[in-house]
XYZ file of C-alpha atoms in Angstrom:
484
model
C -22.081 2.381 8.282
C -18.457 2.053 7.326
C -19.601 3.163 3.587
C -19.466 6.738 4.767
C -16.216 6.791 5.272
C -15.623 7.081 1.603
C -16.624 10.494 1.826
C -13.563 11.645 3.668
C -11.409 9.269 1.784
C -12.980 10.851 -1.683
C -12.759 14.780 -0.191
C -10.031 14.464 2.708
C -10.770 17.782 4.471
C -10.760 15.923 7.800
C -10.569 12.488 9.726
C -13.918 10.647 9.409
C -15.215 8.485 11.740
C -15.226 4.577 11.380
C -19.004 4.124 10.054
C -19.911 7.640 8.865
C -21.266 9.144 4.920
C -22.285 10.915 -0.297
C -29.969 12.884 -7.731
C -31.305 10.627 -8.760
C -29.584 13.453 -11.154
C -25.769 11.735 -11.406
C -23.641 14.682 -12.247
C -21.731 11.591 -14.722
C -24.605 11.227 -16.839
C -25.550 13.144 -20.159
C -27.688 15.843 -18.816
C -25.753 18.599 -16.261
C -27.097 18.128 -12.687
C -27.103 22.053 -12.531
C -27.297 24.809 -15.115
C -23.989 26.180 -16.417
C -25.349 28.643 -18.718
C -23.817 31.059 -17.363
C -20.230 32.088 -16.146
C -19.021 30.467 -12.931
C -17.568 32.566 -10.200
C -13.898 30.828 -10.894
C -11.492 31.924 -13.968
C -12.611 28.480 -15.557
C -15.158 28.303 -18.158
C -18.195 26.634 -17.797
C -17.642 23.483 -20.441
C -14.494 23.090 -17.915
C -16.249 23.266 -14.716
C -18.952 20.962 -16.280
C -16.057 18.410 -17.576
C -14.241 18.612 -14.430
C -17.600 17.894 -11.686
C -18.267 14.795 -13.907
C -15.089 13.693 -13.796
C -14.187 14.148 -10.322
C -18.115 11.827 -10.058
C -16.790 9.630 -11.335
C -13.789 9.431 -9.433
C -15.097 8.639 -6.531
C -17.194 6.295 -7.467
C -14.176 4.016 -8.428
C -12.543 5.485 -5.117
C -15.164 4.031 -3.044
C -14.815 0.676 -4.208
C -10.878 1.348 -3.060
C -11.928 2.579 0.380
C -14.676 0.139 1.118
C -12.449 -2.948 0.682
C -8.924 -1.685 1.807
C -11.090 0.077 4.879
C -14.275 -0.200 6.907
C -16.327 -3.491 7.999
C -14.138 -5.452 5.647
C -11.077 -4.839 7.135
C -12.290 -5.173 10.375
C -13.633 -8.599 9.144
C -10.435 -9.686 8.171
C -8.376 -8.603 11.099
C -11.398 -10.084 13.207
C -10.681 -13.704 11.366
C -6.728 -13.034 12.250
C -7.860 -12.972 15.876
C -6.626 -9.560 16.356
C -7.486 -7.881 19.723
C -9.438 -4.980 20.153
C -6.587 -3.068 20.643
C -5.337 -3.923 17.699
C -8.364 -3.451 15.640
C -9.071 0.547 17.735
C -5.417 0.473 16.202
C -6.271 0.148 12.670
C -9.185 2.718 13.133
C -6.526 5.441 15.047
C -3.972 5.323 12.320
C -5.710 7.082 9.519
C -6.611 9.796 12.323
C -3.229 10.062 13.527
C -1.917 10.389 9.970
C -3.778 13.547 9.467
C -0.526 14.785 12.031
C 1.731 15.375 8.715
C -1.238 17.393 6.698
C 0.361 20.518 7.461
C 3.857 19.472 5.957
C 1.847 18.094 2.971
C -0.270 21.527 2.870
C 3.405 23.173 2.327
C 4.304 20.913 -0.224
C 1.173 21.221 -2.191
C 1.325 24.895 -2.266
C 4.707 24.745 -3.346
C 3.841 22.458 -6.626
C 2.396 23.845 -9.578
C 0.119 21.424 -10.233
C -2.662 19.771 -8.182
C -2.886 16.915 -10.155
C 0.688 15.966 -10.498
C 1.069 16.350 -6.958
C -2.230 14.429 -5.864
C -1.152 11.875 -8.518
C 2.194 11.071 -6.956
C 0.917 10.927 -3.698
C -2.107 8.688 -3.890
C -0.630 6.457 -6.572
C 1.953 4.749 -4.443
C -0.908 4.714 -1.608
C -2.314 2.535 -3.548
C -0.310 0.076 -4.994
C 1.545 -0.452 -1.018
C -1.816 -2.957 -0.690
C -0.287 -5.154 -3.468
C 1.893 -6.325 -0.740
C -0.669 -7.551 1.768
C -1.793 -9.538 -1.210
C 1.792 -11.218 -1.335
C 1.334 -12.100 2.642
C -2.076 -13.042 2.006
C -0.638 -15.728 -0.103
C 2.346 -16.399 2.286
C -0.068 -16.710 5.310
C -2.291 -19.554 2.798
C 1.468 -21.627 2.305
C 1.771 -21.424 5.781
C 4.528 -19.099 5.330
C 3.703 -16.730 8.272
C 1.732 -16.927 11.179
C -1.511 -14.865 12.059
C 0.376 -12.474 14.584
C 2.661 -11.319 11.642
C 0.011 -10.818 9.171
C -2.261 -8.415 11.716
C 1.552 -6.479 11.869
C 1.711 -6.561 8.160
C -1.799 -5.058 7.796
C -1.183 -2.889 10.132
C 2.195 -1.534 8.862
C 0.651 -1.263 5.123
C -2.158 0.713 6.784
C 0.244 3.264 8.423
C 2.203 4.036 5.160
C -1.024 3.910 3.074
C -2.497 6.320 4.866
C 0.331 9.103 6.198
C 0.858 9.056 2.278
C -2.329 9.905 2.099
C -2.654 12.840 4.339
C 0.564 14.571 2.606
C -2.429 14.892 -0.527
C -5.490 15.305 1.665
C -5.234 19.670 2.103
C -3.992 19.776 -1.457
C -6.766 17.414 -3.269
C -9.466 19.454 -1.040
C -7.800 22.725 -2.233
C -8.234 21.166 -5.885
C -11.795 20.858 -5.515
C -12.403 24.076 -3.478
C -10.933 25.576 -6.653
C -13.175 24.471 -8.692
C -16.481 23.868 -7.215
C -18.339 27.430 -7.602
C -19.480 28.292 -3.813
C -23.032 28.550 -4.307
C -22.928 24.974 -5.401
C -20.713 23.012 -2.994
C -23.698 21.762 -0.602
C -25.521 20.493 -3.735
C -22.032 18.905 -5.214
C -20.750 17.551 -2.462
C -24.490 15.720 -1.667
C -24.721 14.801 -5.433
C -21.161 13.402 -5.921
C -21.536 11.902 -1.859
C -24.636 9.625 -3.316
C -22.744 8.111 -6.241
C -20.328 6.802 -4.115
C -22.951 5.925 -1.503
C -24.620 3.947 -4.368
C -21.601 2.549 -5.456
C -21.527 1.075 -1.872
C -24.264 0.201 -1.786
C -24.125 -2.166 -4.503
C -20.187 -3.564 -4.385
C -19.710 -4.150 -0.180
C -22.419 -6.497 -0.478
C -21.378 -8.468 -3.493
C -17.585 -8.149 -1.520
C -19.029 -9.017 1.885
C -20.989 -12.086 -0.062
C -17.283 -13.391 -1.871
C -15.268 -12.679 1.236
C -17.972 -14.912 3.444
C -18.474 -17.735 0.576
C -14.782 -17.763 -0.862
C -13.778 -21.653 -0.864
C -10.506 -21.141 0.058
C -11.553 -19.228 3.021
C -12.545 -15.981 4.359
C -9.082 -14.342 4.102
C -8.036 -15.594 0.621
C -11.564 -14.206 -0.397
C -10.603 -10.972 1.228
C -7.163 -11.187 -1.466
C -9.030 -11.699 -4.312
C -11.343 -8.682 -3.248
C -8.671 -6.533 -2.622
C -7.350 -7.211 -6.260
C -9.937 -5.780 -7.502
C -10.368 -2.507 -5.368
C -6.676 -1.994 -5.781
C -7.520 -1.992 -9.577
C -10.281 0.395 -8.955
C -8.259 3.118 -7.218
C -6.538 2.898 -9.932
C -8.835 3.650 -12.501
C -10.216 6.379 -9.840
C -6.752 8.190 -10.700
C -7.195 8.272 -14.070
C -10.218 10.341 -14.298
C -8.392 12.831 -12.126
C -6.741 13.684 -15.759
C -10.224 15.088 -17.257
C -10.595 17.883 -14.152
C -8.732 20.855 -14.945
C -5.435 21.610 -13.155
C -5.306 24.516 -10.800
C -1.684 25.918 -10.354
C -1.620 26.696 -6.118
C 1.329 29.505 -7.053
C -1.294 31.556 -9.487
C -4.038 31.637 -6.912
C -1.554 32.568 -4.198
C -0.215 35.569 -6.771
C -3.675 36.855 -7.326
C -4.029 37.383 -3.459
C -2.874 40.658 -1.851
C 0.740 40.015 -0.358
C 1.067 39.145 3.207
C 4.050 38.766 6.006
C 2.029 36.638 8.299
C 3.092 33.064 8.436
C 0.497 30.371 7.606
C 0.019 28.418 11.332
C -0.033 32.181 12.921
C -2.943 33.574 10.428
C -4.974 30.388 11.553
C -4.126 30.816 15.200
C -5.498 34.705 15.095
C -8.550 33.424 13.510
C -10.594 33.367 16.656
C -13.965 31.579 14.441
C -11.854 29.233 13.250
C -9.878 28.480 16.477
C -13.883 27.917 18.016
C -14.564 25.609 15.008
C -11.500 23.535 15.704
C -11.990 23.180 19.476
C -15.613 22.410 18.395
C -14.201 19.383 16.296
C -11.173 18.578 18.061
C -13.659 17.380 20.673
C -16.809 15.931 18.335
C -13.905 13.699 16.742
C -12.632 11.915 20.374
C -16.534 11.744 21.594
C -17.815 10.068 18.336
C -14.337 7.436 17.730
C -14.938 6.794 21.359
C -17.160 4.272 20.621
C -17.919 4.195 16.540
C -14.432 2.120 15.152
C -16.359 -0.863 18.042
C -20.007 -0.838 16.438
C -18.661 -3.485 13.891
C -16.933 -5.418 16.058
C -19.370 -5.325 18.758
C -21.728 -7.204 16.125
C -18.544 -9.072 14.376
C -17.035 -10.673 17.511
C -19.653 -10.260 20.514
C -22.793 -10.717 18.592
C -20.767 -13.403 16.175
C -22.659 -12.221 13.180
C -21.152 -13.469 9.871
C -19.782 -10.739 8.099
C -22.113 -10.945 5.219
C -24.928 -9.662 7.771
C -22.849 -7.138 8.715
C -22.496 -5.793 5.303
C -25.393 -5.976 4.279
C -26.662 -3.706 7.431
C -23.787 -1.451 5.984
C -25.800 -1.158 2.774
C -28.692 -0.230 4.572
C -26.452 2.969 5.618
C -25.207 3.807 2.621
C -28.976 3.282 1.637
C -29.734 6.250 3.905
C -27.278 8.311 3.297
C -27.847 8.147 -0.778
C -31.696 9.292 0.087
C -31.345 11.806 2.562
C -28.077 13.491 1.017
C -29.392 15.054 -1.450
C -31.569 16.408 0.683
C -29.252 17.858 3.486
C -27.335 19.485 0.737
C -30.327 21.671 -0.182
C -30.647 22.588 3.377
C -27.406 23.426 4.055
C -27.411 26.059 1.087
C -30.849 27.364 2.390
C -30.312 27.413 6.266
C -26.880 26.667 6.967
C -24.573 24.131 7.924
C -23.796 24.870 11.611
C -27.600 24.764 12.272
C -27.739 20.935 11.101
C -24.780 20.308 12.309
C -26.345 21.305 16.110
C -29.335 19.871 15.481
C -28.886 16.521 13.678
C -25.805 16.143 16.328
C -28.456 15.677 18.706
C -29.836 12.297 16.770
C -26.289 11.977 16.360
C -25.609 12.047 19.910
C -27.933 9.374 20.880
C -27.278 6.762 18.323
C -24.790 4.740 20.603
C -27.198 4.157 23.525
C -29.483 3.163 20.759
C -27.563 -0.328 20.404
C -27.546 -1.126 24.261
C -30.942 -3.008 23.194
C -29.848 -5.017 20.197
C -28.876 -8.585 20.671
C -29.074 -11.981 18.283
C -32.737 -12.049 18.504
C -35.098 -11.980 15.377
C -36.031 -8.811 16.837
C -32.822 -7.174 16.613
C -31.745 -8.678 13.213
C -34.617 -7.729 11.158
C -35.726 -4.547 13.289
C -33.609 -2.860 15.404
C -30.211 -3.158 14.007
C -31.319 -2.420 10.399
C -32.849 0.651 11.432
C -29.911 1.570 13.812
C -28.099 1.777 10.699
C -30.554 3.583 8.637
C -30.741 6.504 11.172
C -26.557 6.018 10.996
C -26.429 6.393 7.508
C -29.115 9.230 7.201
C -27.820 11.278 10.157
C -24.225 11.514 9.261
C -25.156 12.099 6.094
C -25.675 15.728 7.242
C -22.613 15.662 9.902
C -20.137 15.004 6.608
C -21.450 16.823 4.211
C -21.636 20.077 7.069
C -18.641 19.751 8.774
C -16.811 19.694 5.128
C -18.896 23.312 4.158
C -18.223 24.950 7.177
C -14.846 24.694 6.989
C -14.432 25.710 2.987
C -16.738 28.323 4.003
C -15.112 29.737 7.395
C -11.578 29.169 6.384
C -10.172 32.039 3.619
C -8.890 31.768 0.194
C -5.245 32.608 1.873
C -3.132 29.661 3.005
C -6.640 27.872 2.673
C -4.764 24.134 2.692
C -3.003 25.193 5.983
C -6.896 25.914 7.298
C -7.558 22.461 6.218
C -4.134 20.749 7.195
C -4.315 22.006 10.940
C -7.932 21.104 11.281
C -7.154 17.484 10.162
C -4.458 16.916 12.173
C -5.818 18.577 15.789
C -9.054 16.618 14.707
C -7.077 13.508 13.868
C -5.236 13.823 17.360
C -8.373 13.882 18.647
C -9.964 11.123 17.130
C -6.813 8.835 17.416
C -7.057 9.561 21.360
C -10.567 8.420 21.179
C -10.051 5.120 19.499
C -7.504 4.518 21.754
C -9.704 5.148 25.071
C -12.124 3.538 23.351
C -9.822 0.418 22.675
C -8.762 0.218 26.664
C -12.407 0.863 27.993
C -14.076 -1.724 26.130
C -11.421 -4.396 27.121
C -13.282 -3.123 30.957
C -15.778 -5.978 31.555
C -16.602 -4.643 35.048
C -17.230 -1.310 33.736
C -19.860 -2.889 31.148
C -17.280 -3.199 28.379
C -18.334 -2.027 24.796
C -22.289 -1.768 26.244
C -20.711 0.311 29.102
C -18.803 2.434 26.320
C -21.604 3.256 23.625
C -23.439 4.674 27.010
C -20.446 6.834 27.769
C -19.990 8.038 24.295
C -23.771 8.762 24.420
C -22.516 11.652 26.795
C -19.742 12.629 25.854
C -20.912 13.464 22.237
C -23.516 15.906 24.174
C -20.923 17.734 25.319
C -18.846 18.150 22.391
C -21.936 20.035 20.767
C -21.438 23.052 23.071
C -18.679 24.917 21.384
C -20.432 24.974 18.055
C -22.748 27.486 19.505
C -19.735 30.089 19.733
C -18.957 29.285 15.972
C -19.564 32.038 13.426
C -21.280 30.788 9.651
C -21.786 33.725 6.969
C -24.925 33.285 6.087
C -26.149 31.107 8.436
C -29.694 31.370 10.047
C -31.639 32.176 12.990
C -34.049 29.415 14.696
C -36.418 31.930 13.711
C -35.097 32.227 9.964
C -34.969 28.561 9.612
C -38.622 27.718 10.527
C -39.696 30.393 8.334
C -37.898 29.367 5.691
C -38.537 25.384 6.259
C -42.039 26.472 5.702
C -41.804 28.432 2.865
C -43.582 27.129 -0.286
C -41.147 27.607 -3.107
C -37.198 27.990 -2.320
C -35.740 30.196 -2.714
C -32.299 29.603 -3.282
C -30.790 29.870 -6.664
C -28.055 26.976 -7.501
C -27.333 28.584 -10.858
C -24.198 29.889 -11.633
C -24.457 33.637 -11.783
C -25.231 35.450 -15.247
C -22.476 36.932 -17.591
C -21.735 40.263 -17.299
């Protein structure tokens, strides 16, 4: 399930876990997913909101490929066939989580450019080249240069700055697209632009998984020549970032009314958001409790090849490129904090789902495929949610600080997880990684409770929802409003 990740990678609001999440419409072809016939409820016009969707499609498409081989069952692969420990590899999951830390100083920053894009630009740009120089130890470690111990610290090193670049972009890039996704539409978006990268996965990890497995020089010189070509591809990802329309953060913080609170203290007094945040502070440690060990669980103590394992990780992104589309309708008719609650449940249970699987035909054609169909299908929902709560709770003003803070308590959270995670499963006579799926079973139960407290505009009663899940016709309109 490690395609999902992309989603977070694509839309950084917040920390994702390991194996999490993006119609048959693509917003990138000819035809506009939605009408834009009329004006849209930003200052842009609509050729401009239509340009920059598509573009931003498209964009993560390319991203994905990025994401999926410098990230997720891949990486874990390749650290796996360095013998790295599974402290090492919880490691590797905890340090994009722990990056989110610095969002806050990059949420100043952005909101102190004048340009989204030039700032985005020079922070993702050199976030993506620093993998050219795992390919130069890759190459090293095949001469015999270096020994296995110093290319897991390498990796691990290139995945620290990678990624704490990152997070100085991640509150300004989501403030990008906030600014220029019209409200009504961001479930529907997000779901639409969500399944072309989940396509994209589906197709390319795969065809990677397949080279990396089959390489004749061996599985890590595979993983090099792989990585060439998703470096490449977060390249390209950049460039379309040139066809979405620029969004100066000083003009939108002019056109607000004038205010002498300080950013971290109007957050702080924001008792909804405060609930959302303890709400996710503790969904993110029960959930990387256990999910940054599913692939190693069937890498290392199932000892399936990894060409298996991605293709079970297609079978996610599978899920998740049906049933996305789909969630984002619901969330624009009923809400997102009532599928957050009640897909959480399915969510919930997933881990004490795997105690059962094994190396049996049973488990390899069965059980763990559809283990990572419900995956796919469930966090489908729990992305695509958690994302539209927040741009929906969280106000216009210092809006990247909303989305800073959130990623870095969350990211605290989830980093603290991994790293229980990492010394629990190491635990043989407390059931080891069985023992901790159980655990996480529970704990993920209880992280559901403080979402009750949380406040959605809009959102619907249990009463509301089952009338309106049986209504006949929608009712919602997706259009962009009229002209006045």
């Amino acid at each position: 399930m490690d395609c999902t990740r992309s989603a977070v990678d694509l839309a950084p609001i917040t920390p994702s876990p390991t194996h999490i999440i993006e119609s048959p419409e693509p917003i990138t072809g000819s035809e506009p997913v939605f009408s834009l016939a009329a004006q849209p409820e930003s200052k842009f016009s609509k050729a401009e909101i239509r340009t920059s969707l598509r573009a931003s499609t498209i964009d993560g498409v390319f991203a994905t490929i990025f994401s999926n081989i410098a990230g997720g069952v891949l990486l874990s692969n390749f650290l796996v066939e360095l013998h790295a420990s599974p402290v090492e590899i919880g490691l590797s999951a905890s340090i994009p989580m722990m990056a989110n830390l610095i969002q806050p100083i990059g949420a100043i920053l952005g909101d102190r450019a004048r340009s989204r894009h030039h700032y985005c630009l020079a922070i993702y740009t050199p976030s993506r080249l620093i993998w050219l120089l795992l390919l130069v130890a890759i190459a090293a470690f095949h001469w015999g240069k270096i020994t296995e111990d110093a290319m897991v610290l390498w990796t691990l090193a290139i995945l620290t700055v990678t990624h704490f670049l990152g997070a100085l972009g991640g509150a300004a890039w989501v403030s990008w697209l906030a600014a220029l996704v019209p409200k009504k539409l961001r479930g529907r978006y997000f779901s639409i632009r969500n399944s072309a990268a989940n396509l994209t996965c589906l197709l390319c990890v795969p065809l990677a998984g397949f080279v990396v497995s089959r390489f004749g020089a061996g599985s890590i010189v595979g993983y090099g020549i792989v990585l060439l070509i998703g470096i490449v591809a977060g390249l390209i990802s950049l460039g379309f970032q040139w066809f979405m329309k620029d969004v100066n953060p000083q003009e939108q913080q002019k056109a607000l009314p004038t205010s002498t609170e300080t950013p971290i203290a109007s957050v702080l007094q924001d008792s909804n958001f405060v609930r959302f945040l303890i709400y996710f502070s503790a969904w993110m440690f029960a959930v990387n409790l256990s999910a940054p060990f599913f692939n190693l669980y069937l890498l290392d103590n199932l000892g399936l090849d990894v060409s298996w394992v991605t293709i079970y990780s297609s079978l996610s992104s599978a899920a998740n490129l049906l049933m996305l589309i789909v969630w984002g309708k619901l969330a624009d008719r009923v809400g997102n904090r009532f599928l957050l609650l009640t897909v959480g449940v399915l969510v919930a249970l997933t881990p004490i789902f795997w105690l059962g699987t094994g190396t049996d035909a049973l488990s390899l054609w069965v059980w763990l495929p559809l283990l990572h169909i419900l995956g796919g299908g469930t966090w489908a929902a729990i992305d695509l949610c958690n994302n539209n709560i927040q741009l929906g709770i969280a106000p216009v003003r210092n809006q990247s600080t909303y989305f800073a803070l959130a990623a870095a308590i969350a990211g605290v959270s989830g980093a603290l997880g991994t790293t229980a995670g990492g010394f629990l499963a190491q635990l043989v006579q407390y059931g080891g990684l069985p023992g901790l799926f159980a655990l996480s079973t529970v704990v993920r139960f209880t992280a559901l409770i403080p979402l009750i407290w949380v406040h959605e505009a809009g959102s619907r009663s249990v009463r509301q929802v089952l009338k309106s899940l049986f209504t006949t016709k929608g009712e919602i309109d997706l259009q962009l409003p009229q002209e006045q």
